[in-house]
CSV table of C-alpha atoms and ligand atoms in Angstrom, one decimal:
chain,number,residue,atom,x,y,z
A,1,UNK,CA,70.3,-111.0,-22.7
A,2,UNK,CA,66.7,-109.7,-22.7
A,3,UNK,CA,65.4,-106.0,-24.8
A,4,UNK,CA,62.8,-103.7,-24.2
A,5,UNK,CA,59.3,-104.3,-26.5
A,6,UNK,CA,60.2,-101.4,-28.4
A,7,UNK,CA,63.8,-102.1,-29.1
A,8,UNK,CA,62.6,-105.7,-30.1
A,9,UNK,CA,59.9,-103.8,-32.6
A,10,UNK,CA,62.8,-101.6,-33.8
A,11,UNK,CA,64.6,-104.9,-34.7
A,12,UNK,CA,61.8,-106.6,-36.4
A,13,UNK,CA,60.5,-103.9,-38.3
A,14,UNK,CA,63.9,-103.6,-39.8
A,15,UNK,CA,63.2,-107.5,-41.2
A,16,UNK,CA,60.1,-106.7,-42.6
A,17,UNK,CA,58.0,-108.0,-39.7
A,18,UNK,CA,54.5,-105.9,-39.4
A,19,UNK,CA,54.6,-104.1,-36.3
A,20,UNK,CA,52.6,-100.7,-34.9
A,21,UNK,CA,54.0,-97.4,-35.3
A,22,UNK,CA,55.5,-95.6,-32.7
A,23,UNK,CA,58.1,-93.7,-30.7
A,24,UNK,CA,60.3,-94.3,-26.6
A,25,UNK,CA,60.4,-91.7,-24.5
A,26,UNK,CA,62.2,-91.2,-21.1
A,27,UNK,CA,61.0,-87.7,-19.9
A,28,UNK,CA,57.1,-86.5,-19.8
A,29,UNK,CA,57.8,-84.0,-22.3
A,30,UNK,CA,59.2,-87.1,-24.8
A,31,UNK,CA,55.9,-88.6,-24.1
A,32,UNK,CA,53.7,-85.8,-25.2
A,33,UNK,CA,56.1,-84.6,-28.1
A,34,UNK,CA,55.7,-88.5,-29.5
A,35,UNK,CA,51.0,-87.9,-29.8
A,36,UNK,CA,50.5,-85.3,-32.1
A,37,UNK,CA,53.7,-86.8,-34.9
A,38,UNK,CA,51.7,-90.2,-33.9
A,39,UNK,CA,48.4,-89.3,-34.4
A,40,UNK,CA,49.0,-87.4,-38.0
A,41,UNK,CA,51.3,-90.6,-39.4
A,42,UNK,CA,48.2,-93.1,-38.6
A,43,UNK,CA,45.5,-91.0,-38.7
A,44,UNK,CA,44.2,-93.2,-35.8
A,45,UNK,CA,43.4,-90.6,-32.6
A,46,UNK,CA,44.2,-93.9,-30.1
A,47,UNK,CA,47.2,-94.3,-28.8
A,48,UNK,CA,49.1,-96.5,-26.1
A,49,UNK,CA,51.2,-95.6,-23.6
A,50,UNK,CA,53.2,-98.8,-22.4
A,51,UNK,CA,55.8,-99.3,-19.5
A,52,UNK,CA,58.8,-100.7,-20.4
A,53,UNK,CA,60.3,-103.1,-18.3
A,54,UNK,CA,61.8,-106.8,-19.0
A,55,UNK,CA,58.6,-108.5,-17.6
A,56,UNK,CA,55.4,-109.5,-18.9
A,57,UNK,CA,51.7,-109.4,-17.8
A,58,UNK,CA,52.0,-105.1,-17.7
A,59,UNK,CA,48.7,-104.7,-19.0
A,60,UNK,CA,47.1,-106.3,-15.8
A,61,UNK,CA,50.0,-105.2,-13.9
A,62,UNK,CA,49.3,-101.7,-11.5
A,63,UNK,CA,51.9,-99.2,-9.8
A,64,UNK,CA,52.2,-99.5,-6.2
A,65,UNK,CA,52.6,-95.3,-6.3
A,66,UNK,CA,48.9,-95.5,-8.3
A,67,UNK,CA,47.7,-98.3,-8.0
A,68,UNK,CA,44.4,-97.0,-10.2
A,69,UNK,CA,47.4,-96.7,-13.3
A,70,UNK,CA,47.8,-99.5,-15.4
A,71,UNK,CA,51.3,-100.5,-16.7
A,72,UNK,CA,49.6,-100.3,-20.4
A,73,UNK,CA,47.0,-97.8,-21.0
A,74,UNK,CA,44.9,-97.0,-24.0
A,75,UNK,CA,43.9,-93.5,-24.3
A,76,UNK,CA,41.2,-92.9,-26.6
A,77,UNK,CA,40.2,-89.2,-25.0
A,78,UNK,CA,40.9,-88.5,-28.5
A,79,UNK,CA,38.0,-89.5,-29.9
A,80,UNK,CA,36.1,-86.9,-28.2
A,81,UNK,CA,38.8,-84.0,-27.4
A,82,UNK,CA,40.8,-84.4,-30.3
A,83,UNK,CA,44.5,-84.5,-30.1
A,84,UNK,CA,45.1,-82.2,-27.1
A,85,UNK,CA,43.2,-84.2,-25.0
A,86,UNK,CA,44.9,-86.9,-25.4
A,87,UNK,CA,48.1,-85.0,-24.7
A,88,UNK,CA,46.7,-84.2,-21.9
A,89,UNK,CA,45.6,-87.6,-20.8
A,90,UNK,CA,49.5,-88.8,-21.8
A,91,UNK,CA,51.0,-85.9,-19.4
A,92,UNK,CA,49.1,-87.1,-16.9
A,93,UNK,CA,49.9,-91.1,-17.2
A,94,UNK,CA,53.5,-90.5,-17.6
A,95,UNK,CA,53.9,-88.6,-14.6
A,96,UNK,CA,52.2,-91.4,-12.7
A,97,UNK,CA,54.1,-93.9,-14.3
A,98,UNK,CA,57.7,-92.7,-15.2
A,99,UNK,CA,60.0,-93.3,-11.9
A,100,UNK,CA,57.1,-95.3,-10.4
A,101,UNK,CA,57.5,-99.1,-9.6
A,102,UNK,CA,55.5,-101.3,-12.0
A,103,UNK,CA,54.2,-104.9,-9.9
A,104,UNK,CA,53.0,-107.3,-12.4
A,105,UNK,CA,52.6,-111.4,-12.1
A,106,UNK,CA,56.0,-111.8,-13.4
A,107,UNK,CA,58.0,-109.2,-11.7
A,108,UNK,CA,57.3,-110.8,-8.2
A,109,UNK,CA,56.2,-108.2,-5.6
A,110,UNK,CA,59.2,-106.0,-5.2
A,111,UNK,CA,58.2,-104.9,-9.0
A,112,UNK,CA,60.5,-103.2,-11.5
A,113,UNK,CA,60.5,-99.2,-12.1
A,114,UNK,CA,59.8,-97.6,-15.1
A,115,UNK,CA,62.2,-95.9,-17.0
A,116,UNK,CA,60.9,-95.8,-20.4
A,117,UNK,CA,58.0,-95.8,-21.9
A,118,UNK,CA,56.6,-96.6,-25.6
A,119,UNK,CA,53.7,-94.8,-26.8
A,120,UNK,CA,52.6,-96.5,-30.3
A,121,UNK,CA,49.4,-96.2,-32.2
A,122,UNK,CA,45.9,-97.9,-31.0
A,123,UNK,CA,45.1,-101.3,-32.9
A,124,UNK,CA,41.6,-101.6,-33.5
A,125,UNK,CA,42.3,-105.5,-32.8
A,126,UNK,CA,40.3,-108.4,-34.4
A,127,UNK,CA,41.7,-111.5,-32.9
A,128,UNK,CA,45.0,-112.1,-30.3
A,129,UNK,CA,46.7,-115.3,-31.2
A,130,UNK,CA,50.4,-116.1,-30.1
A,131,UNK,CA,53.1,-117.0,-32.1
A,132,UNK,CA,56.9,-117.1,-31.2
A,133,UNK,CA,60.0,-118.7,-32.8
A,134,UNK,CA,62.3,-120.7,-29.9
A,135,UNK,CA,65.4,-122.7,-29.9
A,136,UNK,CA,64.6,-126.2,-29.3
A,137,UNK,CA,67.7,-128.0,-27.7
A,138,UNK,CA,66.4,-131.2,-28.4
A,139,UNK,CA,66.3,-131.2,-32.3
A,140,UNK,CA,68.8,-128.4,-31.9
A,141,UNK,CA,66.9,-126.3,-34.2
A,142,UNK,CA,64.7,-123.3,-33.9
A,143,UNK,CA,60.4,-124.4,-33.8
A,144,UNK,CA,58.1,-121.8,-34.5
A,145,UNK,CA,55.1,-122.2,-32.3
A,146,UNK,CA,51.2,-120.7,-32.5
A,147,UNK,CA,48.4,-120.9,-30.7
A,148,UNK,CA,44.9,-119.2,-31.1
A,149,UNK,CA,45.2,-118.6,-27.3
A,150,UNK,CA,46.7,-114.9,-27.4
A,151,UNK,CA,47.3,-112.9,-24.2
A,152,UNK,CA,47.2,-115.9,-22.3
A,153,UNK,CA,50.6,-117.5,-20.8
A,154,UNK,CA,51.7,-120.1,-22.9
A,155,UNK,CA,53.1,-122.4,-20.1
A,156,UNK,CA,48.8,-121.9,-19.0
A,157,UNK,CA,48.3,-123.1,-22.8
A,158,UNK,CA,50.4,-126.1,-22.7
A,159,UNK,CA,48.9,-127.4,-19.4
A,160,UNK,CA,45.9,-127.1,-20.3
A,161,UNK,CA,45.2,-127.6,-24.0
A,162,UNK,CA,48.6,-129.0,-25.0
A,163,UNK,CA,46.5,-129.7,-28.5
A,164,UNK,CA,46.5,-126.0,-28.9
A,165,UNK,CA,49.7,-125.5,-29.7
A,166,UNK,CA,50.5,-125.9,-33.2
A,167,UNK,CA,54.6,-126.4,-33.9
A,168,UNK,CA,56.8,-126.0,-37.7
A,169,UNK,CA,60.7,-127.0,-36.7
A,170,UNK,CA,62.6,-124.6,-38.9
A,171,UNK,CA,65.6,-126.1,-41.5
A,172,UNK,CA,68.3,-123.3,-41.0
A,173,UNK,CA,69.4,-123.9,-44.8
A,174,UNK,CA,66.3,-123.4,-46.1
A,175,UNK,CA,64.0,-121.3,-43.5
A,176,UNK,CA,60.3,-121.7,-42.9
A,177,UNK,CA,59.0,-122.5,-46.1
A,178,UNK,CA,55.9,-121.2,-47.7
A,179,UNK,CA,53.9,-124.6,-46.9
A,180,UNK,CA,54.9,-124.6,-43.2
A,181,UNK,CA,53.9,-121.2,-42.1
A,182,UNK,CA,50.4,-121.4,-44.5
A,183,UNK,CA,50.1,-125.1,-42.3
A,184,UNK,CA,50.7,-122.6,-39.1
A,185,UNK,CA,48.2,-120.2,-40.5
A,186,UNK,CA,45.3,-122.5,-41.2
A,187,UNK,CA,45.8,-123.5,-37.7
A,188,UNK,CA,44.6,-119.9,-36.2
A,189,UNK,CA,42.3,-120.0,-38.9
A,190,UNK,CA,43.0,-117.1,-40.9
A,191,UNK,CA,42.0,-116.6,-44.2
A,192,UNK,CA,41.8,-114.7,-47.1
A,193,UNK,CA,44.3,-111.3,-46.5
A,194,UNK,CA,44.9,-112.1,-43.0
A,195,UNK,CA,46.2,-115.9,-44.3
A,196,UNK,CA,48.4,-114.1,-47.0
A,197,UNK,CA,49.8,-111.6,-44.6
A,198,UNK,CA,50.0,-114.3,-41.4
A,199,UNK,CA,52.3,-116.4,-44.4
A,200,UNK,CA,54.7,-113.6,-44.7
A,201,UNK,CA,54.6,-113.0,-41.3
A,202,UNK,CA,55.9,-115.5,-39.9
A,203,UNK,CA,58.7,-116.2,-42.6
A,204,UNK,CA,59.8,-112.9,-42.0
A,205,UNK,CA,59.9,-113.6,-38.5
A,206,UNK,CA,61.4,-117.2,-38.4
A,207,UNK,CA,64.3,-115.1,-40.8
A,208,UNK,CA,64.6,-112.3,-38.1
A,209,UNK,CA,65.3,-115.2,-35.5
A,210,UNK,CA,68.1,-116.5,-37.6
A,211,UNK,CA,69.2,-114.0,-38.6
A,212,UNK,CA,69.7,-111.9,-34.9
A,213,UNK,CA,70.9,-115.7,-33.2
A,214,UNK,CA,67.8,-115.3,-30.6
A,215,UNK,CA,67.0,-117.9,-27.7
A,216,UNK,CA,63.6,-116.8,-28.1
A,217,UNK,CA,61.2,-113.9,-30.0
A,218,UNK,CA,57.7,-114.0,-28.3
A,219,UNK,CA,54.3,-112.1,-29.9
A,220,UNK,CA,51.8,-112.2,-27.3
A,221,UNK,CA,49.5,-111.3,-28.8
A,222,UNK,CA,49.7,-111.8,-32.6
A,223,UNK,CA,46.8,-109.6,-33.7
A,224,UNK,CA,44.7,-109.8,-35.9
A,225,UNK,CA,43.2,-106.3,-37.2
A,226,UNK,CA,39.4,-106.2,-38.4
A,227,UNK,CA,41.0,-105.2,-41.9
A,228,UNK,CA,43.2,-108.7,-42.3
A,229,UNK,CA,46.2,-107.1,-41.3
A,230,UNK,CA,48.5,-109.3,-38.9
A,231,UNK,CA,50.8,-107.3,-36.6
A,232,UNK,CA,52.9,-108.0,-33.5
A,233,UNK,CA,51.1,-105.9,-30.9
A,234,UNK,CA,53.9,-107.5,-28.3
A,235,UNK,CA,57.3,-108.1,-28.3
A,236,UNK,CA,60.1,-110.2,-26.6
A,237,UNK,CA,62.9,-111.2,-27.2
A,238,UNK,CA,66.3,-112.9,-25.8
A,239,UNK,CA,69.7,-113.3,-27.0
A,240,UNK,CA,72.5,-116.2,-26.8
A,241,UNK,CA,75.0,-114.1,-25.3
A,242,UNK,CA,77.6,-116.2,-26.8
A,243,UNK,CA,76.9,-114.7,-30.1
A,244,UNK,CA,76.5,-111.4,-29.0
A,245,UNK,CA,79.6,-109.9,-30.5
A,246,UNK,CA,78.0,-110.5,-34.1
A,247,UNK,CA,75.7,-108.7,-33.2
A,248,UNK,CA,76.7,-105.0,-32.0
A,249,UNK,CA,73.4,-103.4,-32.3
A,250,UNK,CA,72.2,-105.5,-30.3
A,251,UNK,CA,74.4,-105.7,-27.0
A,252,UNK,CA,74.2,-102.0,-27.3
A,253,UNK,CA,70.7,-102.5,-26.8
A,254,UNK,CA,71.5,-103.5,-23.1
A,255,UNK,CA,69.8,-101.7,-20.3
A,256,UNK,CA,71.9,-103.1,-17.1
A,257,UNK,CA,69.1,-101.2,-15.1
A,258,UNK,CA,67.2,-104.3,-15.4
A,259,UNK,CA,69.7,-107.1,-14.4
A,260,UNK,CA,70.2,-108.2,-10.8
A,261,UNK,CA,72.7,-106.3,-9.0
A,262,UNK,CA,74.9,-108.8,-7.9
A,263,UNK,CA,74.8,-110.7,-11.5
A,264,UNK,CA,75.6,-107.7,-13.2
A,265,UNK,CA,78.9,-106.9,-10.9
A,266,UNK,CA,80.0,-110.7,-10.7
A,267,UNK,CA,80.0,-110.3,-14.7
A,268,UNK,CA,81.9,-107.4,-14.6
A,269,UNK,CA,84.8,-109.3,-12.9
A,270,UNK,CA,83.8,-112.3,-15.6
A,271,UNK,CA,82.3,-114.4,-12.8
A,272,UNK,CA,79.4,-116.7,-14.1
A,273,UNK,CA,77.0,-116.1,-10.6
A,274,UNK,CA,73.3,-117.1,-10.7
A,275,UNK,CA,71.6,-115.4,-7.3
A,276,UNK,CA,69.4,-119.0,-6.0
A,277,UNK,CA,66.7,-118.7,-2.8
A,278,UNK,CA,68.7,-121.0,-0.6
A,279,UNK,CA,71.0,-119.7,2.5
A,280,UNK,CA,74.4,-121.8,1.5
A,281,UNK,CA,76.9,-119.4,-0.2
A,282,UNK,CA,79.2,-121.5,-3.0
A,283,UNK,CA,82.5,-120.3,-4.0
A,284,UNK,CA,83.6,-122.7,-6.7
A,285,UNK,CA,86.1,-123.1,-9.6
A,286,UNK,CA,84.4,-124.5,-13.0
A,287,UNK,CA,80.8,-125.0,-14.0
A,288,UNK,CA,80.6,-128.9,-13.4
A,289,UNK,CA,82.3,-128.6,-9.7
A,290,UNK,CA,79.7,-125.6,-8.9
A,291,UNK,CA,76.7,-128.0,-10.1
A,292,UNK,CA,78.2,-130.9,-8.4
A,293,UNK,CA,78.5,-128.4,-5.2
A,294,UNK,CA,75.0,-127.4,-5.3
A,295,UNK,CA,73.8,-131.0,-5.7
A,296,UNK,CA,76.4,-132.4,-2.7
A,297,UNK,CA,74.5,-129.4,-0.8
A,298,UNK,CA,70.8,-130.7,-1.4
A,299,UNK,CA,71.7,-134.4,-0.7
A,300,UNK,CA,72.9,-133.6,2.4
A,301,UNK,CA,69.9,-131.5,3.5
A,302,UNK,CA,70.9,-127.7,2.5
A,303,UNK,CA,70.3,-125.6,-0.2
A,304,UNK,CA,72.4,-123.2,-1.9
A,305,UNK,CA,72.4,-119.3,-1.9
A,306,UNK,CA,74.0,-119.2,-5.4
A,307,UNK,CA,75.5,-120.9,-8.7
A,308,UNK,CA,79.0,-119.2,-8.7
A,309,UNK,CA,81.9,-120.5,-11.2
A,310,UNK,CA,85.1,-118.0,-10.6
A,311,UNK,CA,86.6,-119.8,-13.7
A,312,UNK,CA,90.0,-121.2,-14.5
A,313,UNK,CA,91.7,-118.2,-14.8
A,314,UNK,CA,90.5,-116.7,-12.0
A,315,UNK,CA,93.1,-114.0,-9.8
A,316,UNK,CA,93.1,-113.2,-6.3
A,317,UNK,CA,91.3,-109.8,-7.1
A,318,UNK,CA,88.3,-111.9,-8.9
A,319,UNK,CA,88.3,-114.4,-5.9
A,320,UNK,CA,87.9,-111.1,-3.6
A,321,UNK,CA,85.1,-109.7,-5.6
A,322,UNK,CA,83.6,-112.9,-5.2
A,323,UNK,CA,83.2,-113.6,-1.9
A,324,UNK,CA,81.8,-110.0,-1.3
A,325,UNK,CA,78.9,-110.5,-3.8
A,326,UNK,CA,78.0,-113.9,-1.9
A,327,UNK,CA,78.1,-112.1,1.3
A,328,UNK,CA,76.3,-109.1,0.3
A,329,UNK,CA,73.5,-111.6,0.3
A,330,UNK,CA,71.5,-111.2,3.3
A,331,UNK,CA,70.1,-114.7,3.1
A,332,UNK,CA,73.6,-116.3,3.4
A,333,UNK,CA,74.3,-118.9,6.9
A,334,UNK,CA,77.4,-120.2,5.9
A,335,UNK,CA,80.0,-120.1,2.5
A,336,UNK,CA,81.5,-123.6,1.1
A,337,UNK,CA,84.7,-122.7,-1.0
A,338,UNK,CA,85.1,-125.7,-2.6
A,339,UNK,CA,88.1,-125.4,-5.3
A,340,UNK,CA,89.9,-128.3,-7.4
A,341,UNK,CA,92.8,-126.6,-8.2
A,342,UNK,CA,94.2,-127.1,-11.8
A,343,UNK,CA,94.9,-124.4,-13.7
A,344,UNK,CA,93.6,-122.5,-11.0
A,345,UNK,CA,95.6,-122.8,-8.0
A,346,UNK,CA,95.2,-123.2,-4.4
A,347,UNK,CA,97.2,-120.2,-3.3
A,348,UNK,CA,95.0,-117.9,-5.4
A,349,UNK,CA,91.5,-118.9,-4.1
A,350,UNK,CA,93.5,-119.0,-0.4
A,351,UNK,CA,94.7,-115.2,-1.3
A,352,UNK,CA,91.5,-114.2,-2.2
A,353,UNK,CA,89.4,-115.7,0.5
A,354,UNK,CA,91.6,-114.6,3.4
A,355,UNK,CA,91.8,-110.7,1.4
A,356,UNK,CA,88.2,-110.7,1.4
A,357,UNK,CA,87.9,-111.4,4.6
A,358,UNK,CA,90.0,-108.9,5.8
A,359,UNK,CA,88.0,-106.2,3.6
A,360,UNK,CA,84.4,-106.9,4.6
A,361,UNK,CA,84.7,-109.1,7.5
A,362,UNK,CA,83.2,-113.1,8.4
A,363,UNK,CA,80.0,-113.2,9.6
A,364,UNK,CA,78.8,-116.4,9.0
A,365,UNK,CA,81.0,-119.5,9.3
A,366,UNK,CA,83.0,-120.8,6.0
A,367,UNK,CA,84.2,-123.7,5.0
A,368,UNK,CA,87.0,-124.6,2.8
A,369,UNK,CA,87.9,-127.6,0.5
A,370,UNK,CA,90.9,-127.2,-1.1
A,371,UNK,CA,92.6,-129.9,-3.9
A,372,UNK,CA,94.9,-129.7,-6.2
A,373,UNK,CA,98.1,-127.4,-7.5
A,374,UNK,CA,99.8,-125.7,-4.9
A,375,UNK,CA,97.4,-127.4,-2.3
A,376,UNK,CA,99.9,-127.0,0.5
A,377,UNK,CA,100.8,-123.5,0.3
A,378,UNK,CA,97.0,-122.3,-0.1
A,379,UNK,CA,96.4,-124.3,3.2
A,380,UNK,CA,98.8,-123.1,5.2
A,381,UNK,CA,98.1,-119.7,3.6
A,382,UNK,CA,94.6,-120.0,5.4
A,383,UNK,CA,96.2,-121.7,8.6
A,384,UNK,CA,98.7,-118.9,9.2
A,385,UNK,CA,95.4,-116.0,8.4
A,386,UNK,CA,94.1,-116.3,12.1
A,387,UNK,CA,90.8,-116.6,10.0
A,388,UNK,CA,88.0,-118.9,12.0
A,389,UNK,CA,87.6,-121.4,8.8
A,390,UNK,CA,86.8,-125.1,8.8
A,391,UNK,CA,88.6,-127.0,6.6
A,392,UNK,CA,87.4,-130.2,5.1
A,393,UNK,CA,89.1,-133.7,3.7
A,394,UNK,CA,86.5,-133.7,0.7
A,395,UNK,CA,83.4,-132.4,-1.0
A,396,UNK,CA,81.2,-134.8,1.0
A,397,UNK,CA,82.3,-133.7,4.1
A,398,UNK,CA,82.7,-130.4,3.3
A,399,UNK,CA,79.1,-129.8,2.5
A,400,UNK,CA,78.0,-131.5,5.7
A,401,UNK,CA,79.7,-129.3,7.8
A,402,UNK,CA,78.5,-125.8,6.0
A,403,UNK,CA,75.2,-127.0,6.4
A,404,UNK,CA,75.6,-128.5,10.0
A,405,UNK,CA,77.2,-124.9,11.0
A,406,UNK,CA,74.5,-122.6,9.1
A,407,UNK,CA,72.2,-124.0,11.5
B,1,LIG,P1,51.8,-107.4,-21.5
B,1,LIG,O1,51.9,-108.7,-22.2
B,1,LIG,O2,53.0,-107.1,-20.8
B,1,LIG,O3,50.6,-107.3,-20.7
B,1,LIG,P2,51.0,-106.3,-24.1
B,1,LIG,O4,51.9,-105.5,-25.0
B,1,LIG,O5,50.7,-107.7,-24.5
B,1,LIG,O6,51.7,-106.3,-22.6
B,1,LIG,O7,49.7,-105.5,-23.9
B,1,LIG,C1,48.6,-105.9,-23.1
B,1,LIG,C2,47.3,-105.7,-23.8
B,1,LIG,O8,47.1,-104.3,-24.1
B,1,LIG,C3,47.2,-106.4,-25.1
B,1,LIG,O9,46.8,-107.7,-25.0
B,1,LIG,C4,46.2,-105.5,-25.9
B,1,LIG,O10,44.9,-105.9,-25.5
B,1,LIG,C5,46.5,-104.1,-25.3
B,1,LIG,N1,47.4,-103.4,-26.3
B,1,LIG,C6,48.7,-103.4,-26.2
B,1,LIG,N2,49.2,-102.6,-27.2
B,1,LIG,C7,48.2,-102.1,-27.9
B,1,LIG,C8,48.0,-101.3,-29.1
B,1,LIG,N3,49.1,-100.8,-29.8
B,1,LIG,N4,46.8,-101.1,-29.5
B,1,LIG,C9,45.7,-101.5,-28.9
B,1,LIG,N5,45.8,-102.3,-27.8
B,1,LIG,C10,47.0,-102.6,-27.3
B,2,LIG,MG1,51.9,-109.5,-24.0
């Protein structure tokens, strides 16, 4: 699961990591009511209106309602007309940009609308390094990684100037340790305050990771003020959703607005579904069948529309709900139901298939392989629908036909 920057802030402030001041807000009115409370705390007349959204690059991003607004904005009218102007100047941006549809390079070019937006205090920046703490599978521990390369895309980094990045695995017993983070901060050649304050920077962030069971927290960029303080000027974080339910605070923190539709329905019927580009729908019991499925589909020339596991448990009403998210999807030629019936059985996914049918129709031809408990009865229970299905005598064969008939 993903957060907004600000709710990621929230979360690290509350671990002692060093981040700017500031305040959401989901109405105009919000956004003007957070300047003037802003502006006194800090004493600083910038501040910074930012779109929030669960995508990156928003400062270069633009609206395709304005395209002359940014989707971050630093208004420094105050510096001449005080803090009314830059009230004004906030009015003004979060009209453009609240409701309006934010297009950036990682938001693809349907772009994401803006719902919220975080207005926090200008940072009169020194340097923009990166630093963020992620879970490396491999050692199966968490790696805190920096580079002096801030604002830049770290996948850009590591192609480039692999040498750039500069990595500290992390021993969960005992934390980054004082020597490994002032190794890190050498690196980015800080010194002086800005070394002493990078130090306890980045064990307070390496404890936050721990601590909140994150995949990933991301500061791009890690800045650098010209007084030596270090501060995360960005924010990202993601979440194992398996440990979610420690966590409470956190999977409140949820904003379903920005999840795919279909995912977001195919979890509410606990359906693991991952949306893919290809026009081959799969309806499939158990994770390694529905990876074996998708493979089966690409060896024999396809490729699949989705990743879609309906589980063991799985009743005719999940089975339903199933195949009307995988033909909701206007890419989608042909559906292989491809079930090895264990605990699941064969009469179930039958029941389903030919229910959902009757509900939103067949457009596209579907094929079915069917093996295991109760393989009889789910058979003939598709025989005796009427429905126009193809069945198939295994996988193999199974996949060439869906993808010999979506043609
Ligand atoms: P994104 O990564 O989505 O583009 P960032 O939060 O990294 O968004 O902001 C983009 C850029 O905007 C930063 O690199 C920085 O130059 C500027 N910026 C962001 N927040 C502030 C701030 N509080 N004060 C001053 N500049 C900021
Ligand atoms: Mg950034």
């Amino acid at each position: 699961m993903n957060i907004h920057e600000y709710q990621a802030k929230e979360l690290m402030q509350a671990r002692g990591v060093a981040v700017p001041q500031g305040a959401v807000a989901r109405t105009v009115e919000e956004a003007v009511a957070a300047v003037r409370p802003l502006v006194e705390a800090t004493g600083n007349p910038v501040v910074v209106l930012k779109s929030q959204i669960h995508a990156g690059g928003r400062g270069k991003g633009r609206f395709k309602e304005h395209p002359e607004v940014a989707g971050v904005n630093v208004i420094t009218d105050g510096l001449k007309g005080g803090v009314r102007a830059t009230e004004e100047r906030v009015r003004e941006l979060a009209k453009a940009m609240l409701g309006s549809t934010l297009v950036t390079v990682q938001t693809g070019e349907s772009g994401k609308q803006v719902n919220r937006l975080y207005i926090e205090q200008g940072i009169d920046i020194g340097r923009e390094l990166y630093l963020s703490v992620v879970l490396d599978r491999a050692v199966g521990r968490n790696v805190m990684m920096a580079s002096t390369e801030g604002g830049v895309e770290i996948e850009e980094v590591a192609e480039r100037s692999p040498e750039k990045i500069l990595r500290e695995h992390i021993d969960p017993l005992v934390g980054l340790a004082n020597f490994q983070a002032a190794r890190l901060a050498h690196g980015l050649g800080l010194t002086g305050d800005a070394l002493k304050n990078g130090v306890r920077f980045m064990r307070a962030l390496a404890k936050a990771a721990e601590e909140l069971d994150t995949d990933m927290i991301e500061i791009n960029p890690l800045v650098v003020t010209k007084q030596g303080q270090v501060m995360a000027l960005d924010g990202k974080m993601s979440f194992d959703n398996n440990a979610l339910f420690r966590h409470k605070m956190v999977a409140e923190m949820r904003d379903t607005s920005e999840e795919d539709p279909a995912e977001l329905e195919a979890s509410n019927y606990g359906l693991s579904f991952i949306k893919l580009d290809g026009t081959i729908g799969c309806l499939v019991n158990g994770a390694g069948l529905a990876m074996a499925t998708m493979d089966i589909i690409k060896h024999v020339g396809g490729e699949p529309a989705n990743f879609l596991d309906v589980g063991g448990g799985a009743t005719t009403e999940n089975v339903t709900a199933a195949f009307k998210i995988i033909t909701k999807d206007p890419n989608v030629r042909g559906i292989f139901v491809n079930i090895f019936g264990g605990i699941m059985k064969c009469d179930t996914i039958a029941n389903g298939v030919v229910e959902a049918v009757r509900q939103v129709g067949l457009e596209v031809p579907l094929v079915v392989r069917l093996e295991g408990t109760n393989v009889d009865l789910g058979k003939r229970i598709i025989d005796e629908s009427g429905l126009n299905v193809v069945s198939a005598k295994d996988m193999k064969d199974g996949a060439q036909k869906i993808v010999e008939l979506a043609k």
